[in-house]
Amino acid sequence: NKPHSIIPSNGEEWYRQRQPMSQFMSVPRRVSIYHKGFNEVTSDLMNLIKQQRDQDNFILSDVVPFVFKWSFESVAQFVFGKRLGCLHLESSNSEGQLFINEIQHLFALIQDLMYYPVKLFRYIPFKKWKELLNSQTSVLEISQRWITEKEKEIDIFRQKVER
């Protein structure tokens, strides 16, 4: 039951899926419980930038990969209550970094393919279309694994509370 389109949802469907989160995020006291985790993520970003910048003139040649990692670490902290481990020098083989790589690849493929009609890919198997489907599958599998882990944690917590 996976979407087989370039962008899984948009318009009204996109809005419907994101509305519950928007309502939650609009109440400051609900969001404030996450500030410690977000501060840790931001501190790790700053430390990584300090380590990576040019020591002569203190310039970072490309900040985009760092901001991308920071945003994913922040989202994972909020959604899954866990860190991906992407803001450390030795993180190149982490599952979080693999997730980020797949997302970046997916975004690049979407850019390349978004102007073609989706029906065309049923008849002409473009290499990039197959790559896009594989990237979507990888992202969904990793996400589902993290969701399952979180569900297990919640179940364990519930069992403890109910005793």
Coordinates of N, CA, C and O in Angstrom, one line a residue, residues 47-125:
N47 N 29.2 22.4 17.4 CA 30.5 21.7 17.6 C 31.0 21.1 16.3 O 32.2 21.2 16.0
L48 N 30.2 20.5 15.5 CA 30.6 20.0 14.2 C 31.1 21.1 13.3 O 32.1 20.9 12.6
I49 N 30.4 22.2 13.2 CA 30.8 23.3 12.4 C 32.2 23.8 12.9 O 33.1 24.1 12.0
K50 N 32.4 23.9 14.2 CA 33.7 24.4 14.7 C 34.8 23.4 14.3 O 35.9 23.8 13.9
Q51 N 34.5 22.1 14.3 CA 35.5 21.1 13.9 C 35.8 21.1 12.4 O 36.9 20.8 12.0
Q52 N 34.8 21.5 11.6 CA 35.0 21.4 10.1 C 35.4 22.7 9.4 O 35.8 22.6 8.3
R53 N 35.3 23.8 10.1 CA 35.6 25.0 9.4 C 37.1 25.2 9.2 O 37.9 24.6 9.9
D54 N 37.5 26.0 8.2 CA 38.9 26.3 7.9 C 39.5 27.0 9.1 O 39.0 28.0 9.6
Q55 N 40.6 26.4 9.5 CA 41.3 26.9 10.7 C 42.0 28.3 10.5 O 42.2 29.0 11.5
D56 N 42.3 28.6 9.3 CA 42.9 29.9 9.0 C 42.0 31.1 9.0 O 42.2 32.1 9.6
N57 N 40.8 30.9 8.4 CA 39.9 32.0 8.3 C 38.5 31.7 8.9 O 37.6 32.5 8.7
F58 N 38.4 30.6 9.5 CA 37.1 30.2 10.2 C 35.9 30.2 9.3 O 34.8 30.5 9.7
I59 N 36.1 29.8 8.1 CA 35.0 29.8 7.1 C 34.7 28.3 6.8 O 35.5 27.5 6.7
L60 N 33.4 28.0 6.8 CA 32.9 26.7 6.4 C 32.5 26.8 4.9 O 31.7 27.6 4.5
S61 N 33.1 26.0 4.1 CA 32.9 26.1 2.6 C 31.5 25.8 2.2 O 31.0 26.4 1.3
D62 N 30.8 24.9 2.9 CA 29.4 24.5 2.4 C 28.6 24.2 3.7 O 28.8 23.1 4.3
V63 N 27.7 25.0 4.0 CA 26.9 24.8 5.2 C 25.7 24.0 5.0 O 25.2 23.4 6.0
V64 N 25.3 23.8 3.8 CA 24.0 23.1 3.5 C 24.0 21.6 4.0 O 23.0 21.3 4.7
P65 N 25.0 20.8 3.9 CA 25.0 19.5 4.4 C 24.8 19.5 6.0 O 24.1 18.6 6.5
F66 N 25.4 20.5 6.6 CA 25.3 20.5 8.1 C 23.9 20.9 8.5 O 23.3 20.4 9.5
V67 N 23.3 21.9 7.8 CA 21.9 22.3 8.1 C 20.9 21.1 7.8 O 20.0 20.9 8.6
F68 N 21.2 20.4 6.8 CA 20.4 19.2 6.4 C 20.4 18.2 7.6 O 19.4 17.7 8.0
K69 N 21.6 17.9 8.0 CA 21.8 17.0 9.1 C 21.1 17.5 10.4 O 20.4 16.7 11.1
W70 N 21.3 18.8 10.7 CA 20.7 19.4 11.9 C 19.1 19.2 11.8 O 18.5 18.9 12.8
S71 N 18.6 19.5 10.6 CA 17.1 19.5 10.5 C 16.6 18.0 10.7 O 15.6 17.8 11.4
F72 N 17.3 17.1 10.1 CA 16.9 15.7 10.3 C 17.0 15.2 11.8 O 16.2 14.5 12.3
E73 N 18.1 15.6 12.4 CA 18.3 15.3 13.8 C 17.2 15.9 14.6 O 16.7 15.2 15.6
S74 N 16.8 17.1 14.3 CA 15.8 17.8 15.1 C 14.4 17.1 14.9 O 13.7 16.9 15.9
V75 N 14.1 16.7 13.7 CA 12.9 16.0 13.4 C 12.8 14.7 14.1 O 11.8 14.3 14.7
A76 N 13.9 13.9 14.0 CA 14.0 12.6 14.6 C 13.9 12.7 16.2 O 13.2 11.9 16.8
Q77 N 14.5 13.8 16.7 CA 14.4 14.0 18.2 C 12.9 14.2 18.6 O 12.4 13.7 19.5
F78 N 12.2 15.0 17.7 CA 10.8 15.3 18.0 C 9.9 14.1 17.7 O 9.1 13.7 18.6
V79 N 10.0 13.5 16.6 CA 9.1 12.4 16.1 C 9.4 11.1 16.8 O 8.5 10.4 17.3
F80 N 10.7 10.7 16.8 CA 11.0 9.4 17.3 C 11.6 9.4 18.7 O 11.8 8.3 19.3
G81 N 11.9 10.6 19.2 CA 12.5 10.7 20.6 C 13.9 10.1 20.6 O 14.4 9.6 21.6
K82 N 14.6 10.1 19.4 CA 15.9 9.5 19.3 C 16.8 10.4 18.4 O 16.3 11.1 17.6
R83 N 18.0 10.2 18.6 CA 19.0 10.9 17.7 C 19.4 10.0 16.6 O 19.5 8.8 16.8
L84 N 19.7 10.5 15.5 CA 20.2 9.7 14.3 C 21.7 9.6 14.3 O 22.2 8.7 13.7
G85 N 22.4 10.4 15.1 CA 23.9 10.3 15.1 C 24.6 10.9 13.9 O 25.7 10.5 13.6
C86 N 23.9 11.8 13.3 CA 24.5 12.4 12.0 C 25.4 13.6 12.3 O 26.1 14.1 11.4
L87 N 25.4 14.1 13.5 CA 26.2 15.4 13.7 C 27.5 15.1 14.4 O 28.0 15.9 15.2
H88 N 28.1 13.9 14.1 CA 29.4 13.6 14.6 C 30.3 13.2 13.4 O 29.8 12.7 12.4
L89 N 31.5 13.4 13.6 CA 32.4 13.2 12.4 C 32.4 11.7 12.0 O 32.6 11.4 10.8
E90 N 32.2 10.8 12.9 CA 32.3 9.4 12.6 C 30.9 8.8 12.2 O 30.7 7.6 12.2
S91 N 30.0 9.7 11.8 CA 28.6 9.3 11.5 C 28.4 8.8 10.1 O 27.3 8.5 9.7
S92 N 29.4 8.7 9.2 CA 29.2 8.5 7.8 C 28.5 7.1 7.5 O 27.9 6.9 6.5
N93 N 28.6 6.2 8.5 CA 28.0 4.8 8.2 C 26.8 4.6 9.1 O 26.3 3.5 9.1
S94 N 26.3 5.6 9.8 CA 25.1 5.4 10.6 C 23.9 5.3 9.8 O 23.8 5.7 8.6
E95 N 22.9 4.6 10.4 CA 21.6 4.5 9.7 C 21.0 5.9 9.5 O 20.3 6.1 8.4
G96 N 21.2 6.8 10.4 CA 20.7 8.1 10.2 C 21.3 8.8 9.0 O 20.6 9.5 8.2
Q97 N 22.6 8.6 8.8 CA 23.3 9.2 7.6 C 22.8 8.5 6.3 O 22.6 9.1 5.3
L98 N 22.6 7.2 6.4 CA 22.0 6.5 5.2 C 20.6 7.0 4.9 O 20.3 7.3 3.7
F99 N 19.8 7.3 5.9 CA 18.5 7.9 5.7 C 18.6 9.3 5.1 O 17.9 9.6 4.1
I100 N 19.5 10.1 5.5 CA 19.7 11.4 5.0 C 20.2 11.3 3.5 O 19.7 12.0 2.6
N101 N 21.1 10.4 3.2 CA 21.6 10.2 1.9 C 20.4 9.8 0.9 O 20.3 10.3 -0.2
E102 N 19.5 8.9 1.4 CA 18.4 8.5 0.6 C 17.4 9.6 0.4 O 16.9 9.8 -0.7
I103 N 17.2 10.4 1.4 CA 16.3 11.6 1.2 C 16.9 12.6 0.2 O 16.2 13.1 -0.7
Q104 N 18.2 12.8 0.3 CA 18.8 13.8 -0.6 C 18.7 13.2 -2.1 O 18.4 13.9 -3.0
H105 N 19.0 11.9 -2.2 CA 18.9 11.3 -3.5 C 17.4 11.3 -4.0 O 17.2 11.6 -5.2
L106 N 16.5 11.1 -3.1 CA 15.1 11.2 -3.5 C 14.7 12.6 -4.0 O 14.0 12.7 -5.0
F107 N 15.1 13.6 -3.2 CA 14.9 15.0 -3.6 C 15.4 15.3 -5.0 O 14.8 15.9 -5.8
A108 N 16.7 14.8 -5.3 CA 17.3 15.1 -6.6 C 16.5 14.4 -7.7 O 16.3 15.0 -8.7
L109 N 16.1 13.2 -7.4 CA 15.3 12.5 -8.4 C 14.0 13.1 -8.7 O 13.5 13.2 -9.8
I110 N 13.3 13.6 -7.6 CA 12.0 14.3 -7.8 C 12.2 15.5 -8.7 O 11.4 15.7 -9.6
Q111 N 13.3 16.2 -8.4 CA 13.6 17.4 -9.3 C 13.7 17.0 -10.7 O 13.2 17.7 -11.6
D112 N 14.4 15.9 -11.0 CA 14.6 15.5 -12.4 C 13.3 15.0 -13.0 O 13.2 15.1 -14.2
L113 N 12.4 14.4 -12.3 CA 11.3 13.7 -12.8 C 10.0 14.3 -12.7 O 9.0 13.9 -13.3
M114 N 9.9 15.4 -12.0 CA 8.6 16.0 -11.6 C 7.8 16.5 -12.8 O 6.6 16.7 -12.6
Y115 N 8.4 16.8 -13.9 CA 7.6 17.3 -15.0 C 7.1 16.3 -16.0 O 6.5 16.6 -17.0
Y116 N 7.5 15.0 -15.7 CA 7.0 14.0 -16.6 C 5.7 13.4 -16.1 O 5.5 13.3 -14.8
P117 N 4.8 13.0 -16.9 CA 3.5 12.4 -16.4 C 3.8 11.0 -15.8 O 4.6 10.3 -16.4
V118 N 3.3 10.7 -14.7 CA 3.6 9.5 -14.0 C 3.2 8.3 -14.8 O 3.9 7.3 -14.8
K119 N 2.1 8.4 -15.6 CA 1.7 7.3 -16.4 C 2.8 6.8 -17.4 O 2.9 5.7 -17.8
L120 N 3.6 7.8 -17.8 CA 4.7 7.5 -18.8 C 5.6 6.4 -18.2 O 6.1 5.5 -18.9
F121 N 5.9 6.4 -16.9 CA 6.8 5.5 -16.3 C 6.3 4.0 -16.3 O 7.1 3.1 -16.2
R122 N 5.0 3.8 -16.5 CA 4.5 2.5 -16.6 C 4.9 1.8 -17.9 O 5.1 0.6 -17.9
Y123 N 5.1 2.6 -18.9 CA 5.4 2.1 -20.2 C 6.8 2.2 -20.6 O 7.3 1.4 -21.4
I124 N 7.5 3.2 -20.1 CA 8.9 3.4 -20.4 C 9.7 3.3 -19.0 O 9.7 4.3 -18.3
P125 N 10.4 2.2 -18.7 CA 11.0 2.1 -17.4 C 12.3 2.9 -17.3 O 13.4 2.4 -17.5

